[in-house]
Amino acid sequence: MRVLVAGATGAVGRRLVPRLEAAGHEVVGISRRGPRPVDVLDAGAVERAVAEAAPDAVVHQLTDLGGADGAANNRVRVEGTRHLVDAARAAGVRRIVAQSISWAYAPGDGPADESVPLDATDEPPRARIVAGVRALETRVAELPEAVVLRYGILYGPGTWYAPGGAVAAALAGDAEARFLGSTAADASVSSFVHVADAADAAVRALAWPSGAYNVVDDEPAPAHAWLPHLARALGVPAPARTEGRVPWARGALNARARGLGWAPARPSWRTGFVDQGA
């Protein structure tokens, strides 16, 4: 299969491209940087790139997280996805696999599966985040075969949670550290996934039925459990435990993706944080 990877130089994309090639696919990668620079906010540029690539499938791994600017990332989800889907349709592409997130679900007491609706909150800034996710997922579903991968919080090389990354800096007391997340060691629950496991899921998803899939590890956990463990792995001070829980911070379940043969090589952040890889 000829596959166009949009976001080929990102934290997931860098691991996805060689895995696709190892699986026998012919890969064309585009990104804002690298050998095929394309601005996803430029509709004409995206249309030309997809037409030239003439792919059988598109894998959407586009984000704008370098500056920890939520509005910029949301624009990629909304406008960038619109341009990519329109270009794919114009090129006759039927199948798309797109990166989404697993923490946009409505509030609840336990980890969410894919039957839980997205949050209907009107409270900023979460309302903007969920609206962007909803727009992304709705737009990719316009193609006949659309798979949405709702990733957990990404960790590993190239992410905020890697050694030397923004989270380590924030925990060490650097007031200038920028990332979208929290270092409150409370009862808010998160699900994680290593970037290599996220990439493996994207390869497999080229053959999955249309729909949404949580791509997370096996252990949703409260921040007061995982944050001290992360701090030890990063060699920085652990935050003091606090009370309370953000109602939507509930984690997610991966049974649907596991049912199709995917399994995380790092099934728990407990071991994953210690050995994040190169």
Coordinates of C-alpha atoms in Angstrom, one line a residue:
M1 CA 0.0 0.0 0.0
R2 CA 1.2 3.5 -0.7
V3 CA 0.7 5.6 2.4
L4 CA 1.1 9.3 2.9
V5 CA 2.1 10.2 6.5
A6 CA 1.2 13.8 7.4
G7 CA 3.3 14.8 10.4
A8 CA 6.2 12.4 9.4
T9 CA 8.8 14.2 11.5
G10 CA 6.8 14.3 14.8
A11 CA 7.3 12.2 17.9
V12 CA 5.0 9.5 16.5
G13 CA 5.7 10.1 12.8
R14 CA 9.5 9.4 13.2
R15 CA 8.7 6.0 14.6
L16 CA 5.8 5.3 12.3
V17 CA 7.6 5.7 8.9
P18 CA 10.2 3.0 9.4
R19 CA 7.5 0.6 10.8
L20 CA 5.3 1.2 7.8
E21 CA 8.3 0.5 5.5
A22 CA 9.1 -2.7 7.4
A23 CA 5.5 -3.8 7.0
G24 CA 6.0 -3.5 3.2
H25 CA 4.3 -0.2 2.6
E26 CA 5.6 2.5 0.3
V27 CA 5.7 5.7 2.3
V28 CA 5.6 9.4 1.4
G29 CA 6.0 11.7 4.4
I30 CA 5.1 15.4 4.7
S31 CA 5.5 17.8 7.5
R32 CA 6.4 21.5 8.1
R33 CA 10.0 20.6 8.2
G34 CA 12.1 18.0 6.4
P35 CA 12.5 17.0 2.8
R36 CA 8.8 17.6 1.9
P37 CA 7.8 20.8 3.8
V38 CA 4.1 21.4 3.6
D39 CA 2.1 23.9 5.6
V40 CA -1.1 22.1 6.6
L41 CA -2.8 25.4 7.0
D42 CA -2.3 26.1 3.3
A43 CA -5.1 24.3 1.5
G44 CA -3.5 24.5 -1.9
A45 CA -0.2 23.2 -0.7
V46 CA -1.9 20.2 1.0
E47 CA -3.9 19.4 -2.1
R48 CA -0.8 19.5 -4.3
A49 CA 1.1 17.3 -1.9
V50 CA -1.6 14.7 -1.6
A51 CA -2.2 14.7 -5.4
E52 CA 1.5 14.3 -6.1
A53 CA 1.8 11.4 -3.6
A54 CA -1.3 9.6 -5.0
P55 CA -1.6 7.5 -1.8
D56 CA -3.9 4.6 -1.2
A57 CA -4.3 5.8 2.4
V58 CA -3.5 8.8 4.6
V59 CA -2.2 8.7 8.1
H60 CA -2.8 12.0 10.0
Q61 CA -0.3 12.5 12.8
L62 CA -0.3 16.3 12.6
T63 CA 0.1 18.5 15.7
D64 CA 1.5 21.8 16.6
L65 CA 2.8 21.3 20.1
G66 CA 6.3 22.7 20.0
G67 CA 5.4 26.0 21.6
A68 CA 2.8 24.5 24.0
D69 CA 0.2 26.7 22.3
G70 CA -3.2 25.1 22.7
A71 CA -4.8 27.5 20.2
A72 CA -2.2 26.7 17.5
N73 CA -2.6 23.0 18.0
N74 CA -6.4 23.4 17.9
R75 CA -6.1 25.2 14.6
V76 CA -4.2 22.2 13.1
R77 CA -6.9 19.9 14.4
V78 CA -9.7 22.0 12.8
E79 CA -8.3 23.7 9.7
G80 CA -5.4 21.3 9.0
T81 CA -7.7 18.3 9.2
R82 CA -10.2 20.0 6.9
H83 CA -7.5 20.6 4.3
L84 CA -6.1 17.1 4.6
V85 CA -9.5 15.4 4.2
D86 CA -10.5 17.6 1.3
A87 CA -7.2 16.8 -0.4
A88 CA -7.6 13.1 0.2
R89 CA -11.1 13.1 -1.2
A90 CA -10.0 15.0 -4.3
A91 CA -7.2 12.4 -4.8
G92 CA -9.7 9.5 -4.5
V93 CA -8.3 8.3 -1.2
R94 CA -10.8 6.2 0.7
R95 CA -8.9 5.3 3.9
I96 CA -7.6 7.6 6.6
V97 CA -6.1 6.9 10.1
A98 CA -6.0 10.0 12.3
Q99 CA -4.5 10.9 15.7
S100 CA -6.9 12.0 18.4
I101 CA -6.8 12.0 22.2
S102 CA -8.3 9.8 24.9
W103 CA -9.0 12.5 27.5
A104 CA -11.8 14.3 25.7
Y105 CA -14.5 12.1 27.1
A106 CA -17.4 13.3 29.3
P107 CA -16.8 13.2 33.1
G108 CA -17.3 9.9 34.9
D109 CA -16.1 7.8 37.7
G110 CA -14.2 5.1 35.8
P111 CA -12.0 4.8 32.8
A112 CA -13.8 5.5 29.5
D113 CA -14.3 3.1 26.6
E114 CA -15.2 4.3 23.2
S115 CA -19.0 4.2 23.8
V116 CA -18.6 7.2 26.2
P117 CA -19.5 10.5 24.4
L118 CA -17.1 13.4 24.1
D119 CA -17.4 16.0 26.8
A120 CA -20.2 18.6 26.2
T121 CA -18.7 21.2 28.5
D122 CA -19.0 24.9 27.8
E123 CA -16.1 25.7 30.2
P124 CA -12.9 27.2 28.7
P125 CA -10.3 26.1 27.8
R126 CA -11.6 22.5 27.8
A127 CA -14.5 23.4 25.5
R128 CA -12.1 24.6 22.8
I129 CA -10.0 21.5 23.1
V130 CA -13.0 19.1 22.9
A131 CA -14.5 21.2 20.0
G132 CA -11.2 20.7 18.1
V133 CA -11.2 17.0 18.7
R134 CA -14.8 16.7 17.7
A135 CA -14.1 18.7 14.5
L136 CA -11.1 16.4 13.7
E137 CA -13.0 13.2 14.2
T138 CA -16.1 14.4 12.3
R139 CA -14.1 15.5 9.3
V140 CA -12.0 12.4 8.9
A141 CA -15.3 10.4 9.1
E142 CA -16.3 12.0 5.8
L143 CA -14.0 9.5 4.1
P144 CA -15.5 6.0 3.5
E145 CA -12.9 4.3 5.7
A146 CA -11.9 6.3 8.7
V147 CA -10.1 5.1 11.8
V148 CA -9.5 7.5 14.8
L149 CA -6.8 6.6 17.3
R150 CA -7.5 8.2 20.6
Y151 CA -4.0 8.2 22.1
G152 CA -3.2 8.4 25.7
I153 CA -0.7 11.0 27.0
L154 CA 2.3 10.4 24.8
Y155 CA 5.7 9.8 26.5
G156 CA 9.1 8.8 25.2
P157 CA 11.7 10.5 23.0
G158 CA 10.5 13.8 21.6
T159 CA 7.7 14.3 24.1
W160 CA 7.3 16.6 27.1
Y161 CA 7.6 13.6 29.4
A162 CA 11.1 12.5 28.1
P163 CA 14.2 13.0 30.2
G164 CA 15.3 16.6 29.8
G165 CA 11.8 17.5 28.5
A166 CA 9.4 20.2 29.6
V167 CA 7.8 18.2 32.4
A168 CA 11.2 17.4 34.0
A169 CA 12.0 21.1 33.9
A170 CA 8.7 22.1 35.5
L171 CA 9.1 19.5 38.3
A172 CA 12.7 20.8 38.8
G173 CA 11.2 24.3 39.4
D174 CA 11.8 26.0 36.0
A175 CA 9.1 28.6 35.8
E176 CA 9.8 29.0 32.0
A177 CA 9.0 25.3 31.2
R178 CA 6.1 25.2 28.8
F179 CA 3.8 22.2 28.2
L180 CA 0.0 21.5 28.1
G181 CA -0.7 19.5 31.2
S182 CA -0.5 19.5 35.0
T183 CA 2.0 18.6 37.7
A184 CA -0.6 18.5 40.4
A185 CA -0.2 15.1 42.3
D186 CA -4.0 14.7 42.9
A187 CA -6.5 12.0 42.2
S188 CA -7.1 13.0 38.5
V189 CA -6.6 9.9 36.4
S190 CA -4.6 9.7 33.2
S191 CA -3.8 7.0 30.6
F192 CA -0.4 7.0 28.9
V193 CA 1.1 5.4 25.8
H194 CA 4.7 5.3 24.6
V195 CA 5.3 6.9 21.2
A196 CA 6.5 3.5 19.8
D197 CA 3.3 1.8 20.9
A198 CA 1.3 4.6 19.3
A199 CA 3.2 4.1 16.0
D200 CA 2.6 0.4 16.1
A201 CA -1.1 1.0 16.5
A202 CA -1.2 3.3 13.5
V203 CA 0.4 0.6 11.3
R204 CA -2.1 -1.9 12.4
A205 CA -5.0 0.6 12.0
L206 CA -4.6 0.6 8.2
A207 CA -6.5 -2.7 8.3
W208 CA -8.9 -2.0 11.1
P209 CA -12.7 -1.3 10.7
S210 CA -13.8 2.3 10.7
G211 CA -14.3 3.8 14.1
A212 CA -12.6 5.2 17.2
Y213 CA -10.1 3.2 19.3
N214 CA -8.4 4.1 22.6
V215 CA -4.7 3.6 22.2
V216 CA -3.5 3.6 25.8
D217 CA -1.5 1.4 28.1
D218 CA -3.1 -1.1 30.5
E219 CA -2.9 1.0 33.7
P220 CA -5.0 4.2 34.0
A221 CA -3.7 5.9 37.2
P222 CA -4.2 8.9 39.4
A223 CA -1.5 11.6 39.3
H224 CA -0.5 11.0 42.9
A225 CA 0.6 7.5 41.7
W226 CA 2.3 8.2 38.4
L227 CA 3.8 11.6 39.1
P228 CA 6.2 10.5 41.9
H229 CA 7.3 7.6 39.7
L230 CA 7.9 9.8 36.7
A231 CA 9.9 12.3 38.9
R232 CA 12.1 9.5 40.2
A233 CA 12.7 8.3 36.6
L234 CA 13.6 11.8 35.5
G235 CA 15.8 12.5 38.5
V236 CA 13.8 15.5 39.7
P237 CA 11.8 16.3 42.9
A238 CA 8.4 14.8 43.2
P239 CA 5.5 17.1 43.9
A240 CA 3.6 16.9 47.2
R241 CA 0.3 15.0 47.1
T242 CA -2.8 17.1 46.9
E243 CA -6.5 16.4 47.1
G244 CA -9.3 16.5 44.6
R245 CA -9.9 15.2 41.1
V246 CA -10.8 16.8 37.8
P247 CA -14.1 15.1 36.9
W248 CA -13.2 14.4 33.2
A249 CA -9.7 13.1 34.1
R250 CA -10.8 9.4 34.2
G251 CA -8.4 7.5 32.0
A252 CA -9.4 5.1 29.2
L253 CA -9.6 1.4 28.4
N254 CA -7.8 -0.3 25.5
A255 CA -9.9 -3.4 25.1
R256 CA -11.2 -2.6 21.6
A257 CA -7.7 -2.1 20.1
R258 CA -6.4 -5.1 22.0
G259 CA -9.3 -7.1 20.5
L260 CA -7.8 -6.4 17.0
G261 CA -4.4 -7.6 18.0
W262 CA -2.6 -4.5 19.2
A263 CA -0.9 -4.7 22.6
P264 CA 1.4 -2.1 24.1
A265 CA 5.1 -3.3 24.4
R266 CA 5.1 -1.0 27.4
P267 CA 1.9 -2.1 29.2
S268 CA 2.5 0.2 32.2
W269 CA 4.0 3.6 32.8
R270 CA 5.7 2.0 35.8
T271 CA 8.3 0.3 33.6
G272 CA 7.9 2.7 30.6
F273 CA 8.9 5.9 32.4
V274 CA 12.1 4.2 33.5
D275 CA 13.1 2.9 30.1
Q276 CA 11.7 5.5 27.6
G277 CA 14.2 4.5 24.9
A278 CA 16.1 6.5 22.4

